[in-house]
Amino acid sequence: MALLEVEELRAGYGSQPVLDGVSFEVEEGETAVLLGLNGAGKTTTVTNIVGVNTPWGGRVRFDGRDVTGMSPPELVRLGVCLVPEGRRTFPELTVYENLRLGAWTRRKDAAGIAASVELVFEYFPRLAERRDQAAGSMSGGEQQMLAIGRGLMAAPRLLLIDEASLGLSPLLAKTVFEVVDLINESGVTVILVEQNVGALRHADRALVMEKGTLVYRGVGDEIRDSTRLRETYLGKA
Ligand SMILES: Nc1ncnc2c1ncn2[C@@H]1O[C@H](COP(=O)(O)OP(=O)(O)OP(=O)(O)O)[C@@H](O)[C@H]1O
Ligand SMILES: [Mg+2]
């Protein structure tokens, strides 16, 4: 059984449909990357999985359990956590305070929280150096690290990261993806939403979305090594 099963997911905004029957599975321990051009429906897919939006139809199963339409707090408690697009942090709060907020579903677990903070600081030493700095005063890359760190504070089993590398320099993007590898190696299943095909190097499974449907499902290497596939689905670089 896959850890996440998405079956014929349909969703949209108001009366405007966006997702037209999206189906895929992600096995426990994998990293999957969901690729697609602007407006393809990637964010809509993940927000409907984590309960930020309510699907119009179809099913989402996590660890065998039907979680379709559950609220984000319920899903966080089950171990599903989204790092949203746009690296939203609380700008007035410090790095440490932002991290603490990520652990609100387990706020009575002081030892667990302390261990998670240590882990985040180990992954991102820059955040440790800036522990007491206001999040809003940090660079975009540092805020992205903080957004991922805050997601980890929920001790997720499945971490979804929407556009981790957007706006980062190639070097910073590489640093972030290397941490994603470490997170995955620690046993967390990861879904990366990306426009950056460089993410394929870090993924076991690739999904490509176009106009609200998946047009390609396969192993990352195939699409990485095929210029034709890349150009068909993702446009010319
Ligand atoms: N809150 C919203 N209200 C209305 N329409 C929306 C909303 N969010 C997204 N859409 C529309 O849904 C479609 C899919 O958008 P979505 O954000 O899921 O795409 P995406 O693949 O994440 O794109 P990007 O790479 O630009 O982030 C687009 O046509 C978009 O305009
Ligand atoms: Mg998006």
mmCIF file of C-alpha atoms and ligand atoms in Angstrom:
data_model
loop_
_atom_site.group_PDB
_atom_site.id
_atom_site.type_symbol
_atom_site.label_atom_id
_atom_site.label_comp_id
_atom_site.label_asym_id
_atom_site.label_seq_id
_atom_site.Cartn_x
_atom_site.Cartn_y
_atom_site.Cartn_z
ATOM 1 C CA MET A 1 0.000 0.000 0.000
ATOM 2 C CA ALA A 2 1.285 3.462 -0.906
ATOM 3 C CA LEU A 3 1.602 6.059 1.845
ATOM 4 C CA LEU A 4 -0.345 8.598 -0.203
ATOM 5 C CA GLU A 5 -3.013 7.654 -2.709
ATOM 6 C CA VAL A 6 -4.713 10.346 -4.733
ATOM 7 C CA GLU A 7 -7.593 9.083 -6.794
ATOM 8 C CA GLU A 8 -9.485 11.040 -9.448
ATOM 9 C CA LEU A 9 -9.070 14.284 -7.541
ATOM 10 C CA ARG A 10 -11.221 17.109 -8.828
ATOM 11 C CA ALA A 11 -11.013 20.643 -7.493
ATOM 12 C CA GLY A 12 -11.306 24.277 -8.404
ATOM 13 C CA TYR A 13 -12.177 27.771 -7.203
ATOM 14 C CA GLY A 14 -15.737 29.089 -7.154
ATOM 15 C CA SER A 15 -17.312 27.582 -10.249
ATOM 16 C CA GLN A 16 -13.973 27.378 -12.072
ATOM 17 C CA PRO A 17 -12.635 23.825 -12.350
ATOM 18 C CA VAL A 18 -8.863 23.330 -12.155
ATOM 19 C CA LEU A 19 -8.142 19.672 -11.401
ATOM 20 C CA ASP A 20 -9.824 17.243 -13.724
ATOM 21 C CA GLY A 21 -9.287 13.827 -12.184
ATOM 22 C CA VAL A 22 -5.740 13.669 -10.838
ATOM 23 C CA SER A 23 -4.516 10.239 -9.714
ATOM 24 C CA PHE A 24 -1.131 9.231 -8.367
ATOM 25 C CA GLU A 25 0.539 7.359 -5.538
ATOM 26 C CA VAL A 26 3.622 7.990 -3.479
ATOM 27 C CA GLU A 27 5.282 5.144 -1.614
ATOM 28 C CA GLU A 28 6.581 5.542 1.914
ATOM 29 C CA GLY A 29 10.202 6.681 1.891
ATOM 30 C CA GLU A 30 10.127 8.148 -1.600
ATOM 31 C CA THR A 31 10.715 11.647 -2.862
ATOM 32 C CA ALA A 32 8.310 12.573 -5.647
ATOM 33 C CA VAL A 33 8.497 15.709 -7.725
ATOM 34 C CA LEU A 34 5.412 17.336 -9.223
ATOM 35 C CA LEU A 35 6.433 19.433 -12.202
ATOM 36 C CA GLY A 36 4.490 21.700 -14.511
ATOM 37 C CA LEU A 37 4.344 25.163 -15.958
ATOM 38 C CA ASN A 38 2.680 28.169 -14.325
ATOM 39 C CA GLY A 39 -1.006 27.606 -13.732
ATOM 40 C CA ALA A 40 -0.873 23.859 -14.379
ATOM 41 C CA GLY A 41 -2.581 23.127 -11.057
ATOM 42 C CA LYS A 42 0.350 22.022 -8.890
ATOM 43 C CA THR A 43 -0.468 24.237 -5.921
ATOM 44 C CA THR A 44 -4.151 23.362 -6.254
ATOM 45 C CA THR A 45 -3.193 19.677 -6.051
ATOM 46 C CA VAL A 46 -1.211 20.001 -2.839
ATOM 47 C CA THR A 47 -3.606 22.409 -1.121
ATOM 48 C CA ASN A 48 -6.427 19.930 -1.774
ATOM 49 C CA ILE A 49 -4.341 17.094 -0.342
ATOM 50 C CA VAL A 50 -3.524 18.922 2.908
ATOM 51 C CA GLY A 51 -7.023 20.310 3.466
ATOM 52 C CA VAL A 52 -6.325 23.992 2.772
ATOM 53 C CA ASN A 53 -8.896 23.610 -0.007
ATOM 54 C CA THR A 54 -11.733 21.105 -0.116
ATOM 55 C CA PRO A 55 -11.819 18.774 -3.125
ATOM 56 C CA TRP A 56 -14.898 18.705 -5.332
ATOM 57 C CA GLY A 57 -14.530 15.007 -5.878
ATOM 58 C CA GLY A 58 -12.205 12.061 -5.750
ATOM 59 C CA ARG A 59 -10.291 10.571 -2.826
ATOM 60 C CA VAL A 60 -7.152 11.225 -0.836
ATOM 61 C CA ARG A 61 -5.849 8.369 1.287
ATOM 62 C CA PHE A 62 -2.977 8.621 3.715
ATOM 63 C CA ASP A 63 -1.574 5.457 5.226
ATOM 64 C CA GLY A 64 -4.681 3.603 4.136
ATOM 65 C CA ARG A 65 -7.055 6.049 5.731
ATOM 66 C CA ASP A 66 -9.515 8.232 3.831
ATOM 67 C CA VAL A 67 -8.515 11.804 4.665
ATOM 68 C CA THR A 68 -10.453 13.575 1.905
ATOM 69 C CA GLY A 69 -11.705 16.946 3.109
ATOM 70 C CA MET A 70 -10.049 16.782 6.541
ATOM 71 C CA SER A 71 -8.837 20.076 7.996
ATOM 72 C CA PRO A 72 -5.147 21.043 7.949
ATOM 73 C CA PRO A 73 -4.765 20.619 11.754
ATOM 74 C CA GLU A 74 -6.199 17.108 11.563
ATOM 75 C CA LEU A 75 -3.848 16.248 8.731
ATOM 76 C CA VAL A 76 -0.840 17.744 10.518
ATOM 77 C CA ARG A 77 -1.652 15.537 13.504
ATOM 78 C CA LEU A 78 -1.709 12.522 11.208
ATOM 79 C CA GLY A 79 1.690 13.553 9.847
ATOM 80 C CA VAL A 80 0.936 15.442 6.631
ATOM 81 C CA CYS A 81 2.493 18.884 6.439
ATOM 82 C CA LEU A 82 2.668 21.468 3.631
ATOM 83 C CA VAL A 83 5.361 24.120 3.305
ATOM 84 C CA PRO A 84 3.292 26.600 1.303
ATOM 85 C CA GLU A 85 4.308 28.550 -1.756
ATOM 86 C CA GLY A 86 5.850 31.934 -1.001
ATOM 87 C CA ARG A 87 7.877 30.987 2.119
ATOM 88 C CA ARG A 88 5.404 32.507 4.521
ATOM 89 C CA THR A 89 7.011 33.192 7.867
ATOM 90 C CA PHE A 90 5.940 35.505 10.663
ATOM 91 C CA PRO A 91 8.231 38.452 9.919
ATOM 92 C CA GLU A 92 8.137 40.050 13.378
ATOM 93 C CA LEU A 93 8.920 36.807 15.177
ATOM 94 C CA THR A 94 12.392 35.370 15.569
ATOM 95 C CA VAL A 95 13.642 32.246 13.865
ATOM 96 C CA TYR A 96 13.211 30.295 17.074
ATOM 97 C CA GLU A 97 9.678 31.601 17.648
ATOM 98 C CA ASN A 98 8.710 30.720 14.081
ATOM 99 C CA LEU A 99 10.011 27.194 14.603
ATOM 100 C CA ARG A 100 8.093 26.840 17.865
ATOM 101 C CA LEU A 101 4.885 27.773 16.053
ATOM 102 C CA GLY A 102 5.464 24.888 13.662
ATOM 103 C CA ALA A 103 5.176 22.522 16.617
ATOM 104 C CA TRP A 104 1.815 23.722 17.887
ATOM 105 C CA THR A 105 0.148 20.357 17.318
ATOM 106 C CA ARG A 106 2.612 18.753 19.741
ATOM 107 C CA ARG A 107 3.092 21.664 22.134
ATOM 108 C CA LYS A 108 3.067 19.453 25.233
ATOM 109 C CA ASP A 109 5.990 17.418 23.930
ATOM 110 C CA ALA A 110 8.834 19.652 25.164
ATOM 111 C CA ALA A 111 11.567 17.059 24.622
ATOM 112 C CA GLY A 112 10.334 16.265 21.115
ATOM 113 C CA ILE A 113 10.199 19.952 20.236
ATOM 114 C CA ALA A 114 13.732 20.569 21.514
ATOM 115 C CA ALA A 115 14.989 17.617 19.464
ATOM 116 C CA SER A 116 13.242 18.930 16.346
ATOM 117 C CA VAL A 117 14.762 22.403 16.816
ATOM 118 C CA GLU A 118 18.211 20.793 17.092
ATOM 119 C CA LEU A 119 17.569 18.785 13.944
ATOM 120 C CA VAL A 120 16.475 21.862 11.988
ATOM 121 C CA PHE A 121 19.608 23.715 13.156
ATOM 122 C CA GLU A 122 21.724 20.760 12.094
ATOM 123 C CA TYR A 123 20.149 20.784 8.622
ATOM 124 C CA PHE A 124 20.368 24.560 8.325
ATOM 125 C CA PRO A 125 23.296 25.924 10.363
ATOM 126 C CA ARG A 126 22.444 29.399 9.051
ATOM 127 C CA LEU A 127 19.215 29.298 10.990
ATOM 128 C CA ALA A 128 21.093 28.398 14.164
ATOM 129 C CA GLU A 129 23.306 31.451 13.688
ATOM 130 C CA ARG A 130 20.176 33.570 13.293
ATOM 131 C CA ARG A 131 18.140 31.974 16.057
ATOM 132 C CA ASP A 132 17.076 35.283 17.625
ATOM 133 C CA GLN A 133 16.857 37.331 14.443
ATOM 134 C CA ALA A 134 13.454 38.541 13.170
ATOM 135 C CA ALA A 135 12.419 36.320 10.262
ATOM 136 C CA GLY A 136 11.428 39.340 8.173
ATOM 137 C CA SER A 137 14.980 40.675 8.248
ATOM 138 C CA MET A 138 16.470 37.548 6.678
ATOM 139 C CA SER A 139 17.251 36.902 3.022
ATOM 140 C CA GLY A 140 14.781 35.082 0.788
ATOM 141 C CA GLY A 141 16.894 31.939 0.890
ATOM 142 C CA GLU A 142 17.092 31.984 4.679
ATOM 143 C CA GLN A 143 13.354 32.474 4.905
ATOM 144 C CA GLN A 144 12.856 29.478 2.629
ATOM 145 C CA MET A 145 15.049 27.415 4.966
ATOM 146 C CA LEU A 146 12.949 28.641 7.880
ATOM 147 C CA ALA A 147 9.708 27.734 6.106
ATOM 148 C CA ILE A 148 10.998 24.191 5.554
ATOM 149 C CA GLY A 149 12.309 24.060 9.118
ATOM 150 C CA ARG A 150 8.931 25.090 10.450
ATOM 151 C CA GLY A 151 7.313 22.280 8.468
ATOM 152 C CA LEU A 152 9.740 19.812 10.046
ATOM 153 C CA MET A 153 8.735 20.964 13.525
ATOM 154 C CA ALA A 154 5.458 19.118 13.049
ATOM 155 C CA ALA A 155 7.496 15.884 12.803
ATOM 156 C CA PRO A 156 5.735 14.947 9.556
ATOM 157 C CA ARG A 157 5.685 11.570 7.856
ATOM 158 C CA LEU A 158 4.819 13.260 4.576
ATOM 159 C CA LEU A 159 6.276 16.690 3.840
ATOM 160 C CA LEU A 160 5.024 18.598 0.796
ATOM 161 C CA ILE A 161 7.113 21.589 -0.282
ATOM 162 C CA ASP A 162 5.607 24.011 -2.796
ATOM 163 C CA GLU A 163 8.331 25.691 -4.899
ATOM 164 C CA ALA A 164 11.279 25.217 -2.564
ATOM 165 C CA SER A 165 13.780 26.585 -5.071
ATOM 166 C CA LEU A 166 11.812 29.460 -6.578
ATOM 167 C CA GLY A 167 13.829 32.665 -6.594
ATOM 168 C CA LEU A 168 16.913 31.061 -5.056
ATOM 169 C CA SER A 169 20.359 31.260 -6.593
ATOM 170 C CA PRO A 170 21.520 27.945 -8.105
ATOM 171 C CA LEU A 171 23.874 27.489 -5.166
ATOM 172 C CA LEU A 172 21.186 28.070 -2.550
ATOM 173 C CA ALA A 173 18.747 25.867 -4.443
ATOM 174 C CA LYS A 174 21.370 23.116 -4.343
ATOM 175 C CA THR A 175 21.781 23.566 -0.587
ATOM 176 C CA VAL A 176 18.030 23.344 -0.075
ATOM 177 C CA PHE A 177 17.717 20.217 -2.252
ATOM 178 C CA GLU A 178 20.601 18.585 -0.395
ATOM 179 C CA VAL A 179 18.732 19.117 2.851
ATOM 180 C CA VAL A 180 15.634 17.663 1.218
ATOM 181 C CA ASP A 181 17.738 14.552 0.514
ATOM 182 C CA LEU A 182 18.736 14.374 4.193
ATOM 183 C CA ILE A 183 15.131 14.811 5.305
ATOM 184 C CA ASN A 184 14.129 11.993 2.987
ATOM 185 C CA GLU A 185 16.990 9.772 4.181
ATOM 186 C CA SER A 186 15.760 10.288 7.750
ATOM 187 C CA GLY A 187 12.577 8.464 6.710
ATOM 188 C CA VAL A 188 10.261 11.311 5.762
ATOM 189 C CA THR A 189 8.361 10.914 2.485
ATOM 190 C CA VAL A 190 8.632 14.090 0.415
ATOM 191 C CA ILE A 191 6.654 15.673 -2.404
ATOM 192 C CA LEU A 192 8.405 18.563 -4.122
ATOM 193 C CA VAL A 193 6.365 20.918 -6.262
ATOM 194 C CA GLU A 194 8.743 22.460 -8.744
ATOM 195 C CA GLN A 195 9.229 24.197 -12.041
ATOM 196 C CA ASN A 196 12.926 23.528 -11.720
ATOM 197 C CA VAL A 197 13.834 20.275 -13.507
ATOM 198 C CA GLY A 198 17.007 20.219 -11.377
ATOM 199 C CA ALA A 199 14.758 18.759 -8.676
ATOM 200 C CA LEU A 200 14.540 15.511 -10.682
ATOM 201 C CA ARG A 201 18.004 14.565 -9.478
ATOM 202 C CA HIS A 202 16.568 14.392 -5.973
ATOM 203 C CA ALA A 203 13.447 12.422 -6.812
ATOM 204 C CA ASP A 204 12.471 8.756 -7.130
ATOM 205 C CA ARG A 205 9.275 9.561 -8.952
ATOM 206 C CA ALA A 206 8.294 12.294 -11.374
ATOM 207 C CA LEU A 207 4.822 13.580 -12.121
ATOM 208 C CA VAL A 208 4.159 16.204 -14.750
ATOM 209 C CA MET A 209 1.006 18.233 -14.748
ATOM 210 C CA GLU A 210 -0.559 20.153 -17.583
ATOM 211 C CA LYS A 211 -3.872 22.003 -17.456
ATOM 212 C CA GLY A 212 -5.171 20.190 -14.406
ATOM 213 C CA THR A 213 -4.248 16.644 -15.380
ATOM 214 C CA LEU A 214 -1.165 14.498 -15.065
ATOM 215 C CA VAL A 215 0.379 13.975 -18.467
ATOM 216 C CA TYR A 216 3.410 12.007 -17.350
ATOM 217 C CA ARG A 217 4.199 9.645 -14.495
ATOM 218 C CA GLY A 218 7.495 7.883 -14.303
ATOM 219 C CA VAL A 219 10.931 7.678 -12.859
ATOM 220 C CA GLY A 220 12.800 10.951 -12.631
ATOM 221 C CA ASP A 221 15.763 9.802 -14.731
ATOM 222 C CA GLU A 222 13.668 9.233 -17.820
ATOM 223 C CA ILE A 223 12.475 12.776 -18.082
ATOM 224 C CA ARG A 224 15.789 14.214 -16.968
ATOM 225 C CA ASP A 225 17.662 12.405 -19.702
ATOM 226 C CA SER A 226 15.177 13.041 -22.469
ATOM 227 C CA THR A 227 15.267 16.478 -24.053
ATOM 228 C CA ARG A 228 12.170 15.566 -26.021
ATOM 229 C CA LEU A 229 10.118 14.713 -22.925
ATOM 230 C CA ARG A 230 11.347 17.803 -21.146
ATOM 231 C CA GLU A 231 10.471 20.071 -24.041
ATOM 232 C CA THR A 232 7.094 18.444 -24.549
ATOM 233 C CA TYR A 233 5.999 18.880 -20.977
ATOM 234 C CA LEU A 234 7.981 21.734 -19.598
ATOM 235 C CA GLY A 235 8.765 23.950 -22.561
ATOM 236 C CA LYS A 236 12.168 24.863 -23.824
ATOM 237 C CA ALA A 237 14.669 25.815 -21.161
HETATM 238 N N1 LIG B 1 -7.338 31.269 -5.084
HETATM 239 C C1 LIG B 1 -7.646 31.121 -6.380
HETATM 240 N N2 LIG B 1 -8.801 31.599 -6.882
HETATM 241 C C2 LIG B 1 -9.123 31.430 -8.190
HETATM 242 N N3 LIG B 1 -8.346 30.788 -9.079
HETATM 243 C C3 LIG B 1 -7.194 30.308 -8.647
HETATM 244 C C4 LIG B 1 -6.770 30.430 -7.273
HETATM 245 N N4 LIG B 1 -5.565 29.837 -7.150
HETATM 246 C C5 LIG B 1 -5.254 29.369 -8.369
HETATM 247 N N5 LIG B 1 -6.222 29.628 -9.265
HETATM 248 C C6 LIG B 1 -6.222 29.239 -10.692
HETATM 249 O O1 LIG B 1 -6.106 27.835 -10.775
HETATM 250 C C7 LIG B 1 -5.233 27.452 -11.833
HETATM 251 C C8 LIG B 1 -4.108 26.590 -11.289
HETATM 252 O O2 LIG B 1 -3.338 27.353 -10.385
HETATM 253 P P1 LIG B 1 -2.213 26.726 -9.449
HETATM 254 O O3 LIG B 1 -1.830 27.807 -8.503
HETATM 255 O O4 LIG B 1 -2.676 25.454 -8.889
HETATM 256 O O5 LIG B 1 -1.060 26.464 -10.496
HETATM 257 P P2 LIG B 1 0.475 26.102 -10.264
HETATM 258 O O6 LIG B 1 0.762 24.938 -11.122
HETATM 259 O O7 LIG B 1 0.760 25.996 -8.834
HETATM 260 O O8 LIG B 1 1.196 27.388 -10.889
HETATM 261 P P3 LIG B 1 2.551 28.143 -10.412
HETATM 262 O O9 LIG B 1 3.679 27.349 -10.953
HETATM 263 O O10 LIG B 1 2.436 29.488 -11.092
HETATM 264 O O11 LIG B 1 2.542 28.236 -8.936
HETATM 265 C C9 LIG B 1 -4.756 28.749 -12.463
HETATM 266 O O12 LIG B 1 -5.521 28.985 -13.609
HETATM 267 C C10 LIG B 1 -5.036 29.799 -11.415
HETATM 268 O O13 LIG B 1 -5.317 31.048 -11.993
HETATM 269 MG MG MG B 2 1.936 27.042 -7.538
#
